[in-house]
Amino acid sequence: MSSPGNAFVRTRRWRVLRHIEGYLYVLPAFVILGVFQLWPSVYTFVLSLHDWNFIRRVPRYIGLANYERLIADEYFWLALRNTAVYSLGVVPASIAIGLALALLLTGTRRSALYRVLLFTPVVTAASAASIIWKWMYAPGADGLLNRLIGLAGLGPERWLQDPELAMPSVVLLGIWKSIGYNVVIFYAGLRNISREYREAARIDGASPWQEFSRIVFPLLAPTTFFVLVVSVISSFQVFSQVYVMTGGGPLNRTLVLVYYLYNQAFGSFRIGYASAIAFVLFVILLALTLVQRLVLQPRIHYDN
């Protein structure tokens, strides 16, 4: 007959084994995050404290000199401003259009087909999509967009060569590329809202706008918050569109942070300086995410 002490030991051992089993389940995820997320971030900060050009075998430690240079670099601030302009153009429009299309899809029978069609730009390689849109933006009568506006007696325009039109042209591609993802996420959020709330509102005589503004949109707040955070992070990392379509021009009007980082690293071989730009971008995205969380998340009710 086993004593109470032995039973306690067995129970304690079983609980320890259960905890170890749980850690083993999440260990692969931690390893992947550590190898591909945490370690590159730490190593980028370490590189930002050095001067290195791929040729010198050992990087030379220079402390915060790269960050001091960054503060005085007018092209860095120009790239940051252009990135903010791109984000302000893409994020609100892609969220609003994505939500509107998701609302339309909830009342259609072939919503799965439409979702696949709308999601196609998301899975299309950014470089391939940029080449197609660059052809559409071709100057003169060769460009598809100029042909379309020519039917209304307008144009032709030099979309990617005009300093005033280059950034809006890139923004338009960014909106087209991100709408499908937002549609799918919003559609899933709308499906999680109980029909009883909407039916009760209709019985009480609520108009479609009142139903949306007072029932649907507040219950969709967690989904909207997620889409906003992801969209901001994605917009600040724009690169392929600028690299393929404009190369940062004309007159640096489309020079964005990641493209400027790329030029410093692989154009001028200033690896330490490029690492400083990358780390500052990481800090900016972290700060924006924290601000959104502190300001918006307390106002969100997660109990649907």
Coordinates of C-alpha atoms in Angstrom, one line a residue:
M1 CA 0.0 0.0 0.0
S2 CA 1.5 3.3 -1.1
S3 CA 1.9 6.0 1.5
P4 CA 0.5 9.6 1.1
G5 CA 4.1 10.8 0.7
N6 CA 4.6 8.6 -2.4
A7 CA 1.3 9.7 -3.9
F8 CA 2.3 13.4 -3.4
V9 CA 5.7 12.8 -5.1
R10 CA 4.0 11.1 -8.1
T11 CA 1.4 13.9 -8.4
R12 CA 4.2 16.5 -8.3
R13 CA 6.2 14.6 -10.9
W14 CA 3.2 14.3 -13.1
R15 CA 2.6 18.0 -12.9
V16 CA 6.3 18.7 -13.8
L17 CA 6.1 16.4 -16.7
R18 CA 2.9 18.2 -17.9
H19 CA 4.7 21.6 -17.7
I20 CA 7.7 20.2 -19.6
E21 CA 5.4 18.8 -22.3
G22 CA 3.8 22.2 -22.7
Y23 CA 7.2 23.9 -23.1
L24 CA 8.2 21.3 -25.7
Y25 CA 5.2 22.1 -27.8
V26 CA 6.0 25.8 -28.0
L27 CA 9.8 25.2 -28.2
P28 CA 9.9 25.1 -32.1
A29 CA 8.0 28.4 -32.3
F30 CA 10.4 30.0 -29.8
V31 CA 13.4 28.7 -31.7
I32 CA 12.1 30.0 -35.0
L33 CA 11.3 33.4 -33.5
G34 CA 14.7 33.5 -31.8
V35 CA 16.7 32.6 -34.9
F36 CA 14.7 34.6 -37.5
Q37 CA 13.4 37.5 -35.4
L38 CA 15.2 38.2 -32.1
W39 CA 18.8 37.4 -33.1
P40 CA 18.7 39.4 -36.4
S41 CA 17.3 42.4 -34.4
V42 CA 20.1 42.2 -31.8
Y43 CA 22.8 41.6 -34.4
T44 CA 21.5 44.6 -36.4
F45 CA 21.9 46.9 -33.4
V46 CA 25.4 45.5 -32.8
L47 CA 26.3 46.2 -36.4
S48 CA 24.9 49.7 -36.1
L49 CA 27.7 50.5 -33.6
H50 CA 30.4 49.6 -36.1
D51 CA 31.9 50.7 -39.4
W52 CA 31.9 47.9 -42.0
N53 CA 31.9 47.8 -45.8
F54 CA 32.0 44.0 -46.5
I55 CA 35.7 44.4 -47.4
R56 CA 37.1 44.8 -44.0
R57 CA 37.2 41.4 -42.3
V58 CA 36.5 42.8 -38.8
P59 CA 34.0 45.6 -38.3
R60 CA 35.5 48.7 -36.6
Y61 CA 33.7 49.8 -33.5
I62 CA 32.6 53.5 -33.6
G63 CA 29.9 53.7 -30.9
L64 CA 26.9 55.9 -31.7
A65 CA 28.6 57.7 -34.6
N66 CA 26.2 56.2 -37.1
Y67 CA 23.2 57.5 -35.1
E68 CA 24.8 61.0 -34.9
R69 CA 25.2 60.9 -38.6
L70 CA 21.6 59.8 -39.0
I71 CA 20.3 62.8 -37.2
A72 CA 22.1 65.1 -39.5
D73 CA 21.2 63.2 -42.7
E74 CA 18.6 65.2 -44.7
Y75 CA 17.9 62.2 -47.0
F76 CA 17.0 60.0 -44.0
W77 CA 14.4 62.6 -42.9
L78 CA 13.1 62.9 -46.4
A79 CA 12.8 59.1 -46.7
L80 CA 11.0 59.0 -43.4
R81 CA 8.6 61.8 -44.5
N82 CA 7.9 60.0 -47.8
T83 CA 7.3 56.7 -45.9
A84 CA 4.8 58.5 -43.7
V85 CA 3.0 60.0 -46.7
Y86 CA 2.8 56.6 -48.3
S87 CA 1.4 55.0 -45.1
L88 CA -1.2 57.8 -44.7
G89 CA -2.2 57.2 -48.3
V90 CA -2.4 53.4 -48.2
V91 CA -3.6 52.5 -44.7
P92 CA -6.9 54.4 -44.4
A93 CA -8.0 53.8 -48.0
S94 CA -7.2 50.0 -47.9
I95 CA -9.0 49.6 -44.5
A96 CA -12.1 51.5 -45.7
I97 CA -12.3 49.8 -49.1
G98 CA -11.6 46.4 -47.5
L99 CA -14.3 46.8 -44.9
A100 CA -16.8 48.0 -47.6
L101 CA -16.1 45.0 -49.8
A102 CA -16.3 42.6 -46.8
L103 CA -19.7 44.0 -46.0
L104 CA -20.8 43.5 -49.6
L105 CA -19.5 39.9 -49.6
T106 CA -21.5 39.0 -46.5
G107 CA -24.7 39.2 -48.5
T108 CA -23.6 37.4 -51.6
R109 CA -23.8 33.7 -52.4
R110 CA -20.5 33.4 -54.2
S111 CA -18.5 35.1 -51.6
A112 CA -15.7 32.4 -51.6
L113 CA -15.1 33.1 -55.3
Y114 CA -14.9 36.8 -54.8
R115 CA -12.6 36.4 -51.8
V116 CA -10.2 34.3 -53.9
L117 CA -10.2 36.9 -56.7
L118 CA -9.7 39.8 -54.2
F119 CA -6.9 37.9 -52.4
T120 CA -5.0 37.2 -55.6
P121 CA -3.1 40.6 -55.5
V122 CA -1.9 39.7 -52.0
V123 CA -0.2 36.4 -53.1
T124 CA 1.1 38.0 -56.3
A125 CA 4.8 38.7 -56.1
A126 CA 5.3 42.4 -55.4
S127 CA 8.0 42.7 -58.1
A128 CA 5.7 41.1 -60.7
A129 CA 2.8 43.3 -59.8
S130 CA 5.1 46.3 -59.9
I131 CA 6.2 45.5 -63.4
I132 CA 2.6 45.1 -64.6
W133 CA 1.6 48.4 -63.0
K134 CA 4.7 50.1 -64.5
W135 CA 3.5 49.1 -67.9
M136 CA 0.0 50.5 -67.1
Y137 CA 1.7 53.7 -66.0
A138 CA 3.8 53.9 -69.2
P139 CA 3.9 57.5 -70.6
G140 CA 2.2 58.5 -73.8
A141 CA -0.4 56.3 -75.5
D142 CA 1.4 53.1 -74.7
G143 CA 0.2 53.1 -71.1
L144 CA -3.1 51.5 -70.3
L145 CA -4.1 54.1 -67.8
N146 CA -3.4 56.9 -70.3
R147 CA -5.6 55.1 -72.9
L148 CA -8.4 54.9 -70.4
I149 CA -8.3 58.6 -69.4
G150 CA -7.8 59.4 -73.1
L151 CA -11.4 58.1 -73.7
A152 CA -12.6 61.0 -71.4
G153 CA -10.4 63.5 -73.3
L154 CA -7.8 63.7 -70.5
G155 CA -4.1 63.2 -70.4
P156 CA -1.7 61.7 -71.3
E157 CA 0.2 61.9 -68.0
R158 CA 3.7 60.9 -67.1
W159 CA 2.6 59.1 -63.9
L160 CA 6.0 57.8 -62.7
Q161 CA 8.1 60.6 -64.1
D162 CA 6.1 63.5 -62.7
P163 CA 7.2 64.5 -59.2
E164 CA 3.6 65.3 -58.2
L165 CA 2.1 62.1 -59.5
A166 CA 4.8 59.5 -58.7
M167 CA 3.9 59.0 -55.0
P168 CA 0.1 58.8 -55.6
S169 CA 0.8 56.3 -58.4
V170 CA 2.9 54.1 -56.0
V171 CA 0.2 54.6 -53.3
L172 CA -2.5 53.3 -55.7
L173 CA -0.5 50.1 -56.2
G174 CA -0.1 49.7 -52.5
I175 CA -3.9 50.0 -51.9
W176 CA -4.6 47.5 -54.7
K177 CA -2.0 45.1 -53.2
S178 CA -3.4 45.2 -49.6
I179 CA -7.1 45.3 -50.1
G180 CA -7.5 41.6 -50.4
Y181 CA -5.9 40.8 -47.1
N182 CA -8.1 43.3 -45.3
V183 CA -11.2 41.9 -47.0
V184 CA -10.5 38.4 -45.8
I185 CA -9.8 39.5 -42.2
F186 CA -12.9 41.8 -42.1
Y187 CA -15.0 39.1 -43.6
A188 CA -14.0 36.7 -40.8
G189 CA -14.7 39.3 -38.2
L190 CA -18.2 40.0 -39.6
R191 CA -18.9 36.2 -39.6
N192 CA -18.2 36.1 -35.9
I193 CA -20.8 38.8 -35.1
S194 CA -24.0 37.1 -34.0
R195 CA -27.0 37.7 -36.3
E196 CA -29.2 38.2 -33.2
Y197 CA -27.8 41.7 -32.6
R198 CA -28.5 42.8 -36.2
E199 CA -31.9 41.2 -36.3
A200 CA -32.8 42.9 -33.0
A201 CA -31.7 46.3 -34.4
R202 CA -33.8 45.8 -37.5
I203 CA -36.9 44.9 -35.4
D204 CA -36.4 48.1 -33.4
G205 CA -36.5 50.0 -36.7
A206 CA -32.8 50.8 -37.1
S207 CA -31.6 52.0 -40.5
P208 CA -28.8 50.2 -42.3
W209 CA -26.4 53.0 -41.3
Q210 CA -27.5 52.9 -37.7
E211 CA -27.1 49.1 -37.7
F212 CA -23.6 49.5 -39.0
S213 CA -22.4 52.4 -36.9
R214 CA -23.9 51.3 -33.6
I215 CA -23.9 47.5 -33.9
V216 CA -21.5 46.1 -36.5
F217 CA -18.6 48.5 -36.3
P218 CA -18.3 48.6 -32.5
L219 CA -18.3 44.7 -32.5
L220 CA -15.8 44.7 -35.3
A221 CA -13.3 46.9 -33.3
P222 CA -10.9 44.1 -32.4
T223 CA -10.6 43.1 -36.0
T224 CA -10.2 46.7 -37.1
F225 CA -7.5 47.2 -34.5
F226 CA -5.6 44.1 -35.8
V227 CA -5.9 45.3 -39.4
L228 CA -4.7 48.8 -38.5
V229 CA -1.6 47.5 -36.7
V230 CA -0.7 45.1 -39.5
S231 CA -1.3 47.7 -42.2
V232 CA 0.9 50.3 -40.6
I233 CA 3.8 47.9 -40.1
S234 CA 3.4 46.7 -43.7
S235 CA 3.2 50.2 -45.2
F236 CA 6.4 51.3 -43.4
Q237 CA 8.3 48.4 -45.0
V238 CA 7.4 49.2 -48.6
F239 CA 10.3 48.5 -50.9
S240 CA 9.6 46.4 -54.1
Q241 CA 7.2 48.9 -55.6
V242 CA 9.7 51.8 -55.3
Y243 CA 12.6 49.6 -56.4
V244 CA 10.9 48.4 -59.6
M245 CA 8.8 51.4 -60.6
T246 CA 10.6 54.6 -59.6
G247 CA 14.0 53.9 -58.0
G248 CA 13.2 56.5 -55.4
G249 CA 12.7 59.2 -58.0
P250 CA 11.8 61.5 -59.5
L251 CA 13.6 64.1 -57.4
N252 CA 13.6 61.7 -54.5
R253 CA 9.8 62.0 -54.2
T254 CA 9.4 58.3 -53.7
L255 CA 12.5 57.7 -51.6
V256 CA 11.3 55.6 -48.7
L257 CA 13.1 54.3 -45.7
V258 CA 13.7 50.7 -46.7
Y259 CA 14.8 51.7 -50.2
Y260 CA 17.2 54.2 -48.7
L261 CA 18.5 51.5 -46.3
Y262 CA 19.0 49.2 -49.3
N263 CA 21.0 51.8 -51.2
Q264 CA 23.2 52.5 -48.2
A265 CA 23.9 48.8 -47.6
F266 CA 24.3 47.4 -51.1
G267 CA 24.9 50.6 -53.1
S268 CA 27.4 52.4 -50.9
F269 CA 28.4 49.4 -48.8
R270 CA 27.8 51.3 -45.5
I271 CA 26.6 48.3 -43.6
G272 CA 26.9 49.9 -40.2
Y273 CA 25.0 53.0 -41.3
A274 CA 22.3 50.8 -43.0
S275 CA 22.0 48.8 -39.8
A276 CA 21.4 52.0 -37.8
I277 CA 18.6 52.9 -40.2
A278 CA 17.1 49.5 -39.9
F279 CA 17.2 49.7 -36.1
V280 CA 15.6 53.1 -36.1
L281 CA 12.9 51.8 -38.3
F282 CA 12.3 48.9 -35.8
V283 CA 12.0 51.4 -33.0
I284 CA 9.6 53.6 -35.0
L285 CA 7.3 50.6 -35.7
L286 CA 7.5 49.4 -32.1
A287 CA 6.6 52.9 -30.9
L288 CA 3.7 53.2 -33.4
T289 CA 2.4 49.8 -32.3
L290 CA 2.6 50.7 -28.6
V291 CA 0.8 54.0 -29.2
Q292 CA -2.0 52.3 -31.1
R293 CA -2.3 49.7 -28.4
L294 CA -2.3 52.2 -25.5
V295 CA -4.8 54.6 -27.2
L296 CA -7.1 52.2 -29.0
Q297 CA -7.1 48.9 -27.2
P298 CA -8.6 50.2 -23.9
R299 CA -11.7 51.3 -26.0
I300 CA -12.2 47.9 -27.5
H301 CA -14.7 45.4 -26.2
Y302 CA -13.8 41.8 -27.0
D303 CA -17.0 40.2 -25.8
N304 CA -19.1 39.8 -28.9

